[in-house]
Amino acid sequence: MSDSGNVLFTVKVDALGHVISRPNRFLLLADVELPDGTVYRNEKVHVHDPGRLKEILYPGNVVQLRKADREGRRTSWDLVSGKVGGKWVLVNSSYHRYIAESILSSPFSPVGRFSSLRAEVRAGASRLDFHLTVEDGKVHYVEVKGCTLSRDGRALFPDAPTTRGTRHLRELIRLKEEGCESDVLVLVLAPDTECFIPNAKCDPEFARAFRDAVLAGVNVHPVALEFDGMNVSYGRVLPLCVHSEDI
């Protein structure tokens, strides 16, 4: 069942862009069109998501942009989203924390109601996104991942190798073994997905750590989200893909 009427987060968009190129992970060049029709050529856009995003950031594709709110930056704009199959896909990872916190604070939180929440907490050699104490007294460590890639209805993470993501999973396994609850909250931003699976072809080490985490009892919550170009809404919890050659 979908709860798509539940808005979690609203995004401010100032302009549209047409992709020219992506010189490096964090820089996009685009022609920018303001709502009044004014066009700025070859503008520098900051990309918050370090993933490859090849299905989104290709020459000619349309993207949404937000004007940089800090003077003196090398880039004048922040990338918000891009079109995939006629739908907007949010690709700004700086929003993930706020979307995740909204989910955790909502009636459909996968961990239940909490009495305390702390963000950006140290755990061993890592820093995890959230530490929660829920009403039954259990402590949950929650790590958030954003998923923008899908193929044949399967949401895939990551779309680029991530040693940091693998380290987070190993830390969650350790915490689970010590008696805490460990959770991975996957924000599935790719549209039209039916299930979630680690992208073993892209990052086999992450896929192995993911499998080990599931076997160790780490909770995985892939939440399908809907983005209409302005509002991020809750969709539904996806199952893990089964009977796949990638797991």
mmCIF file of C-alpha atoms in Angstrom:
data_model
loop_
_atom_site.group_PDB
_atom_site.id
_atom_site.type_symbol
_atom_site.label_atom_id
_atom_site.label_comp_id
_atom_site.label_asym_id
_atom_site.label_seq_id
_atom_site.Cartn_x
_atom_site.Cartn_y
_atom_site.Cartn_z
ATOM 1 C CA MET A 1 0.000 0.000 0.000
ATOM 2 C CA SER A 2 1.290 3.471 -0.850
ATOM 3 C CA ASP A 3 1.291 6.427 1.513
ATOM 4 C CA SER A 4 2.232 8.788 -1.298
ATOM 5 C CA GLY A 5 0.069 11.596 0.079
ATOM 6 C CA ASN A 6 2.560 12.049 2.924
ATOM 7 C CA VAL A 7 4.964 14.852 2.040
ATOM 8 C CA LEU A 8 8.291 14.463 3.820
ATOM 9 C CA PHE A 9 10.323 17.339 2.422
ATOM 10 C CA THR A 10 9.911 20.284 0.070
ATOM 11 C CA VAL A 11 12.713 21.369 -2.253
ATOM 12 C CA LYS A 12 13.309 24.893 -3.499
ATOM 13 C CA VAL A 13 14.085 25.040 -7.224
ATOM 14 C CA ASP A 14 15.263 28.251 -8.893
ATOM 15 C CA ALA A 15 16.016 27.238 -12.476
ATOM 16 C CA LEU A 16 16.233 24.497 -15.065
ATOM 17 C CA GLY A 17 19.488 23.429 -16.659
ATOM 18 C CA HIS A 18 20.581 21.538 -19.741
ATOM 19 C CA VAL A 19 23.623 19.364 -19.093
ATOM 20 C CA ILE A 20 26.767 20.132 -21.092
ATOM 21 C CA SER A 21 29.337 17.949 -19.336
ATOM 22 C CA ARG A 22 30.572 16.691 -15.960
ATOM 23 C CA PRO A 23 34.298 17.499 -15.698
ATOM 24 C CA ASN A 24 34.615 15.781 -12.311
ATOM 25 C CA ARG A 25 32.518 14.135 -9.591
ATOM 26 C CA PHE A 26 31.480 17.389 -7.988
ATOM 27 C CA LEU A 27 31.218 19.713 -10.990
ATOM 28 C CA LEU A 28 28.593 19.942 -13.715
ATOM 29 C CA LEU A 29 28.539 22.414 -16.591
ATOM 30 C CA ALA A 30 25.086 23.413 -17.808
ATOM 31 C CA ASP A 31 23.144 26.066 -19.662
ATOM 32 C CA VAL A 32 20.769 27.565 -17.091
ATOM 33 C CA GLU A 33 17.289 28.904 -17.841
ATOM 34 C CA LEU A 34 15.491 31.087 -15.290
ATOM 35 C CA PRO A 35 11.675 31.148 -14.968
ATOM 36 C CA ASP A 36 11.567 34.496 -16.825
ATOM 37 C CA GLY A 37 13.334 32.968 -19.824
ATOM 38 C CA THR A 38 16.792 34.416 -19.149
ATOM 39 C CA VAL A 39 19.534 31.966 -20.150
ATOM 40 C CA TYR A 40 23.068 31.759 -18.736
ATOM 41 C CA ARG A 41 25.513 29.694 -20.755
ATOM 42 C CA ASN A 42 28.094 27.247 -19.435
ATOM 43 C CA GLU A 43 27.340 27.776 -15.746
ATOM 44 C CA LYS A 44 29.170 25.837 -13.019
ATOM 45 C CA VAL A 45 26.936 23.592 -10.899
ATOM 46 C CA HIS A 46 27.942 21.772 -7.708
ATOM 47 C CA VAL A 47 27.048 18.059 -7.578
ATOM 48 C CA HIS A 48 26.544 16.840 -4.000
ATOM 49 C CA ASP A 49 26.098 13.180 -4.940
ATOM 50 C CA PRO A 50 29.493 11.573 -5.734
ATOM 51 C CA GLY A 51 27.894 8.665 -7.613
ATOM 52 C CA ARG A 52 28.375 8.191 -11.339
ATOM 53 C CA LEU A 53 24.784 9.186 -12.221
ATOM 54 C CA LYS A 54 25.384 8.259 -15.853
ATOM 55 C CA GLU A 55 21.671 7.686 -16.440
ATOM 56 C CA ILE A 56 20.957 11.265 -15.342
ATOM 57 C CA LEU A 57 23.922 13.564 -16.021
ATOM 58 C CA TYR A 58 24.408 13.070 -19.749
ATOM 59 C CA PRO A 59 24.689 15.905 -22.303
ATOM 60 C CA GLY A 60 21.341 17.447 -23.150
ATOM 61 C CA ASN A 61 19.370 16.071 -20.221
ATOM 62 C CA VAL A 62 17.232 18.453 -18.184
ATOM 63 C CA VAL A 63 18.076 19.095 -14.529
ATOM 64 C CA GLN A 64 16.680 21.213 -11.711
ATOM 65 C CA LEU A 65 18.948 23.719 -10.000
ATOM 66 C CA ARG A 66 19.018 25.825 -6.878
ATOM 67 C CA LYS A 67 20.901 29.100 -6.640
ATOM 68 C CA ALA A 68 23.929 28.885 -4.348
ATOM 69 C CA ASP A 69 23.193 30.614 -1.050
ATOM 70 C CA ARG A 70 26.796 31.466 -0.207
ATOM 71 C CA GLU A 71 28.809 34.173 -1.915
ATOM 72 C CA GLY A 72 32.355 33.488 -3.042
ATOM 73 C CA ARG A 73 31.741 29.913 -4.138
ATOM 74 C CA ARG A 74 33.337 28.616 -7.318
ATOM 75 C CA THR A 75 29.964 27.244 -8.391
ATOM 76 C CA SER A 76 26.876 29.415 -8.767
ATOM 77 C CA TRP A 77 24.321 26.606 -8.549
ATOM 78 C CA ASP A 78 23.523 23.365 -6.726
ATOM 79 C CA LEU A 79 22.161 20.361 -8.589
ATOM 80 C CA VAL A 80 18.766 19.256 -7.273
ATOM 81 C CA SER A 81 17.411 16.602 -9.632
ATOM 82 C CA GLY A 82 17.440 15.236 -13.161
ATOM 83 C CA LYS A 83 14.955 13.635 -15.518
ATOM 84 C CA VAL A 84 14.803 9.852 -15.969
ATOM 85 C CA GLY A 85 12.061 8.458 -18.184
ATOM 86 C CA GLY A 86 10.056 11.661 -17.869
ATOM 87 C CA LYS A 87 10.233 11.716 -14.048
ATOM 88 C CA TRP A 88 12.357 13.804 -11.714
ATOM 89 C CA VAL A 89 14.960 11.946 -9.648
ATOM 90 C CA LEU A 90 16.379 13.776 -6.635
ATOM 91 C CA VAL A 91 20.189 13.608 -6.732
ATOM 92 C CA ASN A 92 21.190 16.055 -4.004
ATOM 93 C CA SER A 93 22.570 13.981 -1.129
ATOM 94 C CA SER A 94 22.620 16.992 1.217
ATOM 95 C CA TYR A 95 18.839 16.490 1.579
ATOM 96 C CA HIS A 96 19.105 12.855 2.685
ATOM 97 C CA ARG A 97 19.462 13.576 6.386
ATOM 98 C CA TYR A 98 16.333 15.744 6.467
ATOM 99 C CA ILE A 99 14.262 13.259 4.471
ATOM 100 C CA ALA A 100 15.438 10.392 6.679
ATOM 101 C CA GLU A 101 14.700 12.291 9.876
ATOM 102 C CA SER A 102 11.221 13.057 8.554
ATOM 103 C CA ILE A 103 10.650 9.343 7.905
ATOM 104 C CA LEU A 104 11.936 8.369 11.351
ATOM 105 C CA SER A 105 9.663 10.973 12.964
ATOM 106 C CA SER A 106 6.581 9.872 11.014
ATOM 107 C CA PRO A 107 3.859 7.310 11.825
ATOM 108 C CA PHE A 108 5.432 4.946 9.260
ATOM 109 C CA SER A 109 8.903 4.971 10.821
ATOM 110 C CA PRO A 110 10.481 1.524 10.331
ATOM 111 C CA VAL A 111 11.980 1.595 13.836
ATOM 112 C CA GLY A 112 8.927 2.826 15.746
ATOM 113 C CA ARG A 113 8.541 5.904 17.920
ATOM 114 C CA PHE A 114 11.671 7.208 19.595
ATOM 115 C CA SER A 115 12.298 9.116 22.804
ATOM 116 C CA SER A 116 15.615 10.611 21.672
ATOM 117 C CA LEU A 117 17.461 11.140 18.399
ATOM 118 C CA ARG A 118 21.019 12.275 17.736
ATOM 119 C CA ALA A 119 22.502 12.868 14.309
ATOM 120 C CA GLU A 120 26.054 12.264 13.076
ATOM 121 C CA VAL A 121 27.198 9.988 15.901
ATOM 122 C CA ARG A 122 30.612 8.407 16.316
ATOM 123 C CA ALA A 123 30.657 4.596 16.267
ATOM 124 C CA GLY A 124 34.066 2.961 16.305
ATOM 125 C CA ALA A 125 36.069 4.273 13.364
ATOM 126 C CA SER A 126 32.939 5.506 11.592
ATOM 127 C CA ARG A 127 30.374 8.231 11.912
ATOM 128 C CA LEU A 128 26.806 6.983 11.465
ATOM 129 C CA ASP A 129 23.792 9.085 10.590
ATOM 130 C CA PHE A 130 21.518 8.553 13.603
ATOM 131 C CA HIS A 131 21.431 7.177 17.143
ATOM 132 C CA LEU A 132 17.891 6.601 18.408
ATOM 133 C CA THR A 133 16.438 5.381 21.650
ATOM 134 C CA VAL A 134 12.966 4.012 20.961
ATOM 135 C CA GLU A 135 10.094 3.820 23.412
ATOM 136 C CA ASP A 136 10.830 0.224 24.420
ATOM 137 C CA GLY A 137 14.322 1.328 25.500
ATOM 138 C CA LYS A 138 16.232 -0.245 22.626
ATOM 139 C CA VAL A 139 19.057 1.688 21.011
ATOM 140 C CA HIS A 140 19.135 1.855 17.202
ATOM 141 C CA TYR A 141 22.039 2.973 15.053
ATOM 142 C CA VAL A 142 20.748 4.025 11.642
ATOM 143 C CA GLU A 143 22.794 4.610 8.494
ATOM 144 C CA VAL A 144 21.136 6.291 5.502
ATOM 145 C CA LYS A 145 21.911 5.548 1.852
ATOM 146 C CA GLY A 146 20.412 7.243 -1.195
ATOM 147 C CA CYS A 147 19.624 5.084 -4.226
ATOM 148 C CA THR A 148 19.161 6.741 -7.637
ATOM 149 C CA LEU A 149 19.888 3.783 -9.934
ATOM 150 C CA SER A 150 17.407 1.171 -11.130
ATOM 151 C CA ARG A 151 17.303 -1.520 -13.782
ATOM 152 C CA ASP A 152 14.293 -3.649 -14.723
ATOM 153 C CA GLY A 153 12.394 -2.522 -11.648
ATOM 154 C CA ARG A 154 15.272 -3.257 -9.255
ATOM 155 C CA ALA A 155 16.705 -0.440 -7.161
ATOM 156 C CA LEU A 156 20.507 -0.781 -7.053
ATOM 157 C CA PHE A 157 23.063 0.690 -4.654
ATOM 158 C CA PRO A 158 25.776 1.808 -5.073
ATOM 159 C CA ASP A 159 26.311 3.165 -8.585
ATOM 160 C CA ALA A 160 30.029 3.692 -7.838
ATOM 161 C CA PRO A 161 32.358 1.708 -5.520
ATOM 162 C CA THR A 162 32.059 2.886 -1.916
ATOM 163 C CA THR A 163 34.612 1.796 0.671
ATOM 164 C CA ARG A 164 32.893 4.156 3.108
ATOM 165 C CA GLY A 165 29.564 2.391 2.610
ATOM 166 C CA THR A 166 31.193 -0.998 3.168
ATOM 167 C CA ARG A 167 32.840 0.277 6.351
ATOM 168 C CA HIS A 168 29.461 1.497 7.619
ATOM 169 C CA LEU A 169 27.927 -1.948 7.102
ATOM 170 C CA ARG A 170 30.776 -3.628 8.982
ATOM 171 C CA GLU A 171 30.307 -1.174 11.839
ATOM 172 C CA LEU A 172 26.568 -1.899 11.959
ATOM 173 C CA ILE A 173 27.342 -5.627 12.154
ATOM 174 C CA ARG A 174 29.682 -4.992 15.102
ATOM 175 C CA LEU A 175 27.056 -2.915 16.900
ATOM 176 C CA LYS A 176 24.439 -5.612 16.341
ATOM 177 C CA GLU A 177 26.788 -8.206 17.816
ATOM 178 C CA GLU A 178 27.207 -5.955 20.869
ATOM 179 C CA GLY A 179 23.445 -5.941 21.480
ATOM 180 C CA CYS A 180 22.313 -2.752 19.757
ATOM 181 C CA GLU A 181 19.782 -2.618 16.955
ATOM 182 C CA SER A 182 21.372 -1.701 13.620
ATOM 183 C CA ASP A 183 19.438 -0.360 10.655
ATOM 184 C CA VAL A 184 20.108 0.668 7.065
ATOM 185 C CA LEU A 185 17.534 3.131 5.752
ATOM 186 C CA VAL A 186 17.733 3.171 1.955
ATOM 187 C CA LEU A 187 16.095 6.194 0.343
ATOM 188 C CA VAL A 188 15.024 4.765 -3.015
ATOM 189 C CA LEU A 189 14.812 7.837 -5.231
ATOM 190 C CA ALA A 190 14.803 5.946 -8.527
ATOM 191 C CA PRO A 191 11.226 5.748 -9.873
ATOM 192 C CA ASP A 192 9.164 2.664 -10.703
ATOM 193 C CA THR A 193 11.069 0.195 -8.526
ATOM 194 C CA GLU A 194 9.728 -3.085 -7.160
ATOM 195 C CA CYS A 195 12.587 -4.320 -4.961
ATOM 196 C CA PHE A 196 16.064 -3.400 -3.700
ATOM 197 C CA ILE A 197 19.382 -5.195 -4.136
ATOM 198 C CA PRO A 198 23.067 -4.320 -3.629
ATOM 199 C CA ASN A 199 24.860 -3.606 -6.893
ATOM 200 C CA ALA A 200 27.334 -6.492 -6.856
ATOM 201 C CA LYS A 201 28.574 -5.839 -10.376
ATOM 202 C CA CYS A 202 29.602 -2.320 -9.394
ATOM 203 C CA ASP A 203 30.938 -3.061 -5.893
ATOM 204 C CA PRO A 204 31.287 -6.745 -4.908
ATOM 205 C CA GLU A 205 32.822 -5.833 -1.529
ATOM 206 C CA PHE A 206 29.758 -3.783 -0.589
ATOM 207 C CA ALA A 207 27.477 -6.597 -1.764
ATOM 208 C CA ARG A 208 29.345 -9.106 0.421
ATOM 209 C CA ALA A 209 29.137 -6.785 3.421
ATOM 210 C CA PHE A 210 25.420 -6.266 2.744
ATOM 211 C CA ARG A 211 24.806 -10.021 2.676
ATOM 212 C CA ASP A 212 26.782 -10.433 5.905
ATOM 213 C CA ALA A 213 24.785 -7.625 7.512
ATOM 214 C CA VAL A 214 21.452 -9.214 6.624
ATOM 215 C CA LEU A 215 22.636 -12.581 7.968
ATOM 216 C CA ALA A 216 23.828 -10.877 11.172
ATOM 217 C CA GLY A 217 20.376 -9.388 11.763
ATOM 218 C CA VAL A 218 20.956 -5.821 10.607
ATOM 219 C CA ASN A 219 17.582 -4.391 9.602
ATOM 220 C CA VAL A 220 17.327 -3.097 6.024
ATOM 221 C CA HIS A 221 14.522 -0.665 5.157
ATOM 222 C CA PRO A 222 14.371 0.277 1.452
ATOM 223 C CA VAL A 223 11.793 3.085 1.288
ATOM 224 C CA ALA A 224 10.497 4.058 -2.149
ATOM 225 C CA LEU A 225 10.051 7.820 -2.391
ATOM 226 C CA GLU A 226 8.209 9.921 -4.942
ATOM 227 C CA PHE A 227 9.468 13.321 -6.128
ATOM 228 C CA ASP A 228 7.267 15.565 -8.268
ATOM 229 C CA GLY A 229 9.862 18.272 -8.802
ATOM 230 C CA MET A 230 9.006 20.042 -5.563
ATOM 231 C CA ASN A 231 7.786 17.616 -2.877
ATOM 232 C CA VAL A 232 9.376 14.388 -1.676
ATOM 233 C CA SER A 233 6.620 11.992 -0.573
ATOM 234 C CA TYR A 234 6.587 8.621 1.136
ATOM 235 C CA GLY A 235 5.743 5.723 -1.161
ATOM 236 C CA ARG A 236 6.197 2.300 0.407
ATOM 237 C CA VAL A 237 8.742 -0.105 1.864
ATOM 238 C CA LEU A 238 10.262 -2.293 -0.846
ATOM 239 C CA PRO A 239 11.225 -5.931 -0.377
ATOM 240 C CA LEU A 240 14.722 -7.193 -1.074
ATOM 241 C CA CYS A 241 15.085 -8.726 -4.522
ATOM 242 C CA VAL A 242 15.356 -12.513 -4.523
ATOM 243 C CA HIS A 243 16.432 -15.139 -7.038
ATOM 244 C CA SER A 244 18.910 -12.725 -8.585
ATOM 245 C CA GLU A 245 22.340 -13.434 -9.967
ATOM 246 C CA ASP A 246 23.562 -10.237 -8.301
ATOM 247 C CA ILE A 247 23.054 -11.205 -4.658
#
